[in-house]
Coordinates of C-alpha atoms in Angstrom, one line a residue:
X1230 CA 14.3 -5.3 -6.3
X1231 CA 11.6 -3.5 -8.1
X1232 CA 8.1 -3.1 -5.8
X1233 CA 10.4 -1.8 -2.7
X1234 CA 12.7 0.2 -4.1
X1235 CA 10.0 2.1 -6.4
X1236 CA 7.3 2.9 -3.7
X1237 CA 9.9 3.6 -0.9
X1238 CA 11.9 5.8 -3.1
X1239 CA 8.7 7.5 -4.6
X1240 CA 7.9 8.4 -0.7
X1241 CA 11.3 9.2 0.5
X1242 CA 11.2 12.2 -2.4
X1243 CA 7.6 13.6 -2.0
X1244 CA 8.9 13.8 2.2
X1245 CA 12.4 14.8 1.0
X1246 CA 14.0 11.6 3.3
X1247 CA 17.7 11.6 2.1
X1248 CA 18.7 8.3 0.3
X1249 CA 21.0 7.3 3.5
X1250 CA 18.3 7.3 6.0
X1251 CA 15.8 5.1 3.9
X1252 CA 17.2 1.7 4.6
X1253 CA 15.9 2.7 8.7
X1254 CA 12.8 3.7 7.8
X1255 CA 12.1 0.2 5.5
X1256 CA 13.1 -1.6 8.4
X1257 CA 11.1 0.4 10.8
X1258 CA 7.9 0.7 8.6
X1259 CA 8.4 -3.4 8.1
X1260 CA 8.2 -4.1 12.1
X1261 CA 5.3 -2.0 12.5
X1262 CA 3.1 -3.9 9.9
X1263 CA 4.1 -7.5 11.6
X1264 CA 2.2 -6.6 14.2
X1265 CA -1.0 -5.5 12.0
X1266 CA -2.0 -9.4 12.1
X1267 CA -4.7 -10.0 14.8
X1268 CA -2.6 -13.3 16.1
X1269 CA 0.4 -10.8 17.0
X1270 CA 3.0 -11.7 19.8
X1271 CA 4.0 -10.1 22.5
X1272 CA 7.4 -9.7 21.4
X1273 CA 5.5 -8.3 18.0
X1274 CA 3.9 -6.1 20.5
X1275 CA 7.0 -4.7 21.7
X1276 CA 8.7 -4.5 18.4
X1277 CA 5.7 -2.0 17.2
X1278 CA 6.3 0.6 20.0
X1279 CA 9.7 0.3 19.5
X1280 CA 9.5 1.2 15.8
X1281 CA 6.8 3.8 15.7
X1282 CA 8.9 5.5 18.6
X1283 CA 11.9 5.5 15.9
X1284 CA 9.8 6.9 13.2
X1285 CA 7.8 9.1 15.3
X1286 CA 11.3 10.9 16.3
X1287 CA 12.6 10.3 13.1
X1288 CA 9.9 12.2 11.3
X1289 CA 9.8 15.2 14.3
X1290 CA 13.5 16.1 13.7
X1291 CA 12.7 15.8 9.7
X1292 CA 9.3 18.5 10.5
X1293 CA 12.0 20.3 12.5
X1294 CA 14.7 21.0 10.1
X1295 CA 12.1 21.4 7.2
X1296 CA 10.7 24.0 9.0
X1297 CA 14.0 25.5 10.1
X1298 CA 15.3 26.1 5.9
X1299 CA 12.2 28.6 5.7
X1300 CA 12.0 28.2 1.9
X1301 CA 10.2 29.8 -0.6
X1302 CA 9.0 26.7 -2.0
X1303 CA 7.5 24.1 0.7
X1304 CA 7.4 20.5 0.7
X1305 CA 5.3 17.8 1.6
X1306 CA 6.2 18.1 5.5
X1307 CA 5.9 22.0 5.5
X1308 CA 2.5 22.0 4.2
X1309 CA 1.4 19.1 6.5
X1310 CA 3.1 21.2 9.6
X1311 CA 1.3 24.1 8.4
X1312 CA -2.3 22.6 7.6
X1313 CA -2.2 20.8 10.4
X1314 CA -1.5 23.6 13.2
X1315 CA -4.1 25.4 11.3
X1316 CA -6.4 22.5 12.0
X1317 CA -5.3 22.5 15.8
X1318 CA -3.6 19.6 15.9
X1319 CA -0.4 19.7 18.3
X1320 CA 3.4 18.9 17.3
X1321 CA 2.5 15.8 18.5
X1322 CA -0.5 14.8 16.4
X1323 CA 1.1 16.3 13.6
X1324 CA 4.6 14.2 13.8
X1325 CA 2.4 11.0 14.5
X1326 CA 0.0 11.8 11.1
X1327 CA 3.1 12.0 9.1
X1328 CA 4.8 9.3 10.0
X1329 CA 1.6 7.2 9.2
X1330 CA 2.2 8.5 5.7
X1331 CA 5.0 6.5 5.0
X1332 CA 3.2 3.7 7.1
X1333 CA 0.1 3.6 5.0
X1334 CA 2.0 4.4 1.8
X1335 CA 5.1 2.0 1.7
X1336 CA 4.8 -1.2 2.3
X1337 CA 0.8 -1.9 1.6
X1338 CA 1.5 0.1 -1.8
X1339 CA 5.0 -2.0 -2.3
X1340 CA 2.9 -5.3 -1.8
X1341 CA -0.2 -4.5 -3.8
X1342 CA 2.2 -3.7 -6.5
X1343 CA 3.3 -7.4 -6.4
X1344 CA 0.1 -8.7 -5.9
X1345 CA -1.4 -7.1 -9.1
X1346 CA 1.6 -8.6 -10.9
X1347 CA 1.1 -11.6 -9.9
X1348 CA -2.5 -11.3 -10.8
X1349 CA -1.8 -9.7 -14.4
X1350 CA 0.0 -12.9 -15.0
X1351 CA -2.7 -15.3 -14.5
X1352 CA -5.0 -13.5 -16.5
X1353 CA -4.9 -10.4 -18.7
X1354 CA -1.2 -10.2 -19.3
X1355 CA -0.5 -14.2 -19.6
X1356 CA 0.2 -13.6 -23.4
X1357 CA 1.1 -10.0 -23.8
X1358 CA 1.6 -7.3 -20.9
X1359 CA -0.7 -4.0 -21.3
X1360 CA 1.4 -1.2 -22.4
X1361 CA -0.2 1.6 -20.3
X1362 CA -2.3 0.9 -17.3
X1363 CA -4.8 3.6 -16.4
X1364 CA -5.8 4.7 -12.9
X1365 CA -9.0 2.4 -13.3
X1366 CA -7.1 -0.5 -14.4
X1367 CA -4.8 0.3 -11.1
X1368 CA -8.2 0.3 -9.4
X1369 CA -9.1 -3.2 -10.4
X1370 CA -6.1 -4.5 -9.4
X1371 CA -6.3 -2.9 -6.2
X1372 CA -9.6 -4.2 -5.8
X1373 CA -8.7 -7.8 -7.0
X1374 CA -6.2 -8.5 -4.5
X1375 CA -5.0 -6.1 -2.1
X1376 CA -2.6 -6.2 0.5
X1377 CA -4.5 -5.3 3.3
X1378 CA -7.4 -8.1 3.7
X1379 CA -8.9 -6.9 7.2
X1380 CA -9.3 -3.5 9.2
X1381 CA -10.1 -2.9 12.9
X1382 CA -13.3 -1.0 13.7
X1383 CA -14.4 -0.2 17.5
X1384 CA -18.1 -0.1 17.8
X1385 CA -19.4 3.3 19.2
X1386 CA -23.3 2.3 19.9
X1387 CA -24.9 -0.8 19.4
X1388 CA -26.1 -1.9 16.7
X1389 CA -27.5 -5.2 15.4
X1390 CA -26.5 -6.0 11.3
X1391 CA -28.7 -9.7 10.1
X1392 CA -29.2 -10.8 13.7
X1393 CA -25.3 -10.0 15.1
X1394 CA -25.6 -8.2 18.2
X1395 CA -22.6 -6.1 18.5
X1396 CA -22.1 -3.9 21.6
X1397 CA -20.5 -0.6 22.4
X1398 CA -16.8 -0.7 22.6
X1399 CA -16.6 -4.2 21.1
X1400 CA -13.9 -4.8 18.3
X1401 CA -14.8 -5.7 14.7
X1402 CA -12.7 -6.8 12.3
X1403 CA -13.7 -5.8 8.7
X1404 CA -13.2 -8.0 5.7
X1405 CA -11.7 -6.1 3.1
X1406 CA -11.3 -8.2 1.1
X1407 CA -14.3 -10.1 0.8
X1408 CA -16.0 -6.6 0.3
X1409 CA -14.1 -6.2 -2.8
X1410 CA -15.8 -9.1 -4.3
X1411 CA -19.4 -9.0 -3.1
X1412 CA -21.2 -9.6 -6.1
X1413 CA -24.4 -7.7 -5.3
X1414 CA -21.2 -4.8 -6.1
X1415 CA -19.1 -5.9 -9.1
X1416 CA -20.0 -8.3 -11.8
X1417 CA -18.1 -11.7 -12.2
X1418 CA -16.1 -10.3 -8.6
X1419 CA -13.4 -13.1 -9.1
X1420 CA -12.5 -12.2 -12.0
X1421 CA -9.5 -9.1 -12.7
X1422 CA -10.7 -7.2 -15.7
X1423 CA -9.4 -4.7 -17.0
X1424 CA -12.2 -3.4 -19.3
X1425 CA -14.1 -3.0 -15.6
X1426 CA -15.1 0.7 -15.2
X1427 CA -16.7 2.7 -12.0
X1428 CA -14.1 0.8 -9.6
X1429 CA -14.5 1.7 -5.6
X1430 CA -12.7 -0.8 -4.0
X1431 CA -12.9 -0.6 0.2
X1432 CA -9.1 -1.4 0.0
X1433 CA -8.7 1.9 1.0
X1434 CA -11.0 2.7 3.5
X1435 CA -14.0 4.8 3.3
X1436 CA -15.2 8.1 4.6
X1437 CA -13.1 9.9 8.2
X1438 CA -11.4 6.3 7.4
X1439 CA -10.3 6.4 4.0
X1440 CA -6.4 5.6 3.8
X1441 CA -4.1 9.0 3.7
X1442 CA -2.0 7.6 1.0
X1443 CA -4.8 6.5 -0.9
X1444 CA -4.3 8.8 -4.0
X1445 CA 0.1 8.6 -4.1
X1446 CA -0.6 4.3 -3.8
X1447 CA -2.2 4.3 -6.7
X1448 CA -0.4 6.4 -8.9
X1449 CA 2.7 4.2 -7.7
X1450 CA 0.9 1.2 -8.6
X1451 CA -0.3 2.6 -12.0
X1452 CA 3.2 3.7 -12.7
X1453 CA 4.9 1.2 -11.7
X1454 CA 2.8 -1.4 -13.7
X1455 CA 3.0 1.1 -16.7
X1456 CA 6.6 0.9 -16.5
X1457 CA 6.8 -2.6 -16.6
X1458 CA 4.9 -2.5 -19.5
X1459 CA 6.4 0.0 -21.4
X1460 CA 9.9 -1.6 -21.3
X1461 CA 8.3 -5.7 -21.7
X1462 CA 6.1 -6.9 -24.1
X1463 CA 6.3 -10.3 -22.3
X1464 CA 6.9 -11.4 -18.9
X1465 CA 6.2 -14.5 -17.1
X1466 CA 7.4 -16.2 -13.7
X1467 CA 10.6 -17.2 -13.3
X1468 CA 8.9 -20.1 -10.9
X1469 CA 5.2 -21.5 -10.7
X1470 CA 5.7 -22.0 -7.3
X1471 CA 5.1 -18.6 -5.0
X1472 CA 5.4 -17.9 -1.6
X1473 CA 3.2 -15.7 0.8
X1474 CA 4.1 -13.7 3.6
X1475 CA 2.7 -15.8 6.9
X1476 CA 0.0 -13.1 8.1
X1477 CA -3.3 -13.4 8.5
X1478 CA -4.4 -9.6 7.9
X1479 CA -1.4 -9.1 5.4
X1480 CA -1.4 -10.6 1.7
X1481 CA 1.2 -10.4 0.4
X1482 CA 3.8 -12.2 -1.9
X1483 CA 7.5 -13.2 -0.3
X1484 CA 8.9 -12.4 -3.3
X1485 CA 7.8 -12.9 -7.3
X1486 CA 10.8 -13.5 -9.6
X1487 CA 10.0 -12.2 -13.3
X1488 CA 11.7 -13.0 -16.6
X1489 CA 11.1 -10.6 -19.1
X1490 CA 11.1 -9.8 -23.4
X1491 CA 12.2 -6.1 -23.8
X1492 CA 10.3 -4.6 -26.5
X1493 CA 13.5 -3.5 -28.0
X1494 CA 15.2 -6.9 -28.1
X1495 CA 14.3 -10.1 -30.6
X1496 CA 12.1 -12.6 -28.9
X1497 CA 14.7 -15.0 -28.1
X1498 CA 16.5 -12.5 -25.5
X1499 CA 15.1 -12.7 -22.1
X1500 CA 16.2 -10.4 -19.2
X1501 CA 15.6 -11.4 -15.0

């Protein structure tokens, strides 16, 4: 009710997706990221082409009117349309880069959102929620315990790393997030601090890999955390109990039911 709505609605208006067609989209952008888990099905399989084919047209049509309005002002869309021509990059590659956009930035941001939450409340926010997170603070949550917990890499020459032979074309999968807390890299790596400064987390990606919507997923996160804040100087779990999403690349809560003490309001009203 919060997570979802804020990161797909943050999206929808930087790509100028009108509010009727984003209930598609959520569903289309949700059977797409099923099948990110190595142990996928076929049927998961099938469900992926099937729903990048929808957004994949969905998002050409959306290049095509943009570009058909001509306005004086561009969006998001027209200036990805025109960079990327301007790159080279076909119709094609261009359609399939923005759609990935929404894929990289919905979701993933939506679930990291509830995962630092969840987070907050076990440690820095358990007696009083921070006001105002900053981008850092965003970072360190991010970093904590992100979403995304393993990437795909295809190996392009061998290459041997502590006695692992690993082959040309041979798949690796990349541990995210036991990167984020190597502690040769962060100090005291299990714990979330918020005082942490200098954070680089590899939930992102790095280098030709680094995440598209890197920079609009963490100003959603920081905003919507700030939000939260701003409006609660307490909030706790409805339940102790919490489910996770059954994936093994995804982590990510179910759902995270919050009861809250408006700053506004005397202590002994609560809202849900």
């Amino acid at each position: 009710e919060y997570a979802y709505p804020l990161t797909l609605d943050a999206l929808s208006h930087l790509m100028e997706i009108p509010p009727s067609d984003r209930s598609e989209i959520k569903s289309s952008v949700h059977r797409v990221t099923e099948a990110l888990d190595p142990m996928f099905t076929p049927r998961m399989q099938h469900d992926w082409f099937d729903a990048m084919d929808s957004l994949v047209k969905y998002f050409g049509e959306r290049i095509a009117v943009s570009r058909g309005l001509n306005t004086s002002s561009p969006n998001l869309l027209d200036r990805l349309s025109h960079h990327g021509r301007a790159a080279g990059m076909d119709e094609y590659e261009i359609t399939c880069m923005t759609a990935f956009i929404m894929l990289a930035g919905f979701e993933t941001t939506a679930g990291t959102l509830g995962n630092a939450m969840n987070a907050l409340l076990d440690g820095p926010a358990r007696e009083e929620f921070v006001p105002e997170i900053t981008r850092q603070q965003a970072l360190e949550c991010i970093r904590f315990d992100p979403i995304g917990q393993m990437t795909p890499r295809l190996v392009l020459e061998p290459f041997e790393v502590e006695g692992h032979r690993f082959h040309k074309d041979d798949r690796i999968w990349c541990i995210l997030g036991a990167a984020n807390r190597d502690p040769r890299v962060f100090e005291r790596p299990n714990e979330l601090d918020l005082e942490r400064t200098g954070v680089k987390p590899l939930s992102f990606g790095a280098g030709i890999h680094t995440c598209i919507g890197a920079q609009v997923a963490t100003i959603v996160i920081q905003s919507g955390l700030s939000r939260m804040g701003r409006q609660f100087s307490r909030i706790s779990r409805v339940s102790d109990e919490r489910q996770w999403r059954k994936s093994i690349a995804v982590r990510e809560l179910a759902e995270l039911p919050l009861r809250g003490q408006r700053r506004d309001v005397p202590p002994h009203q609560t809202n849900d």
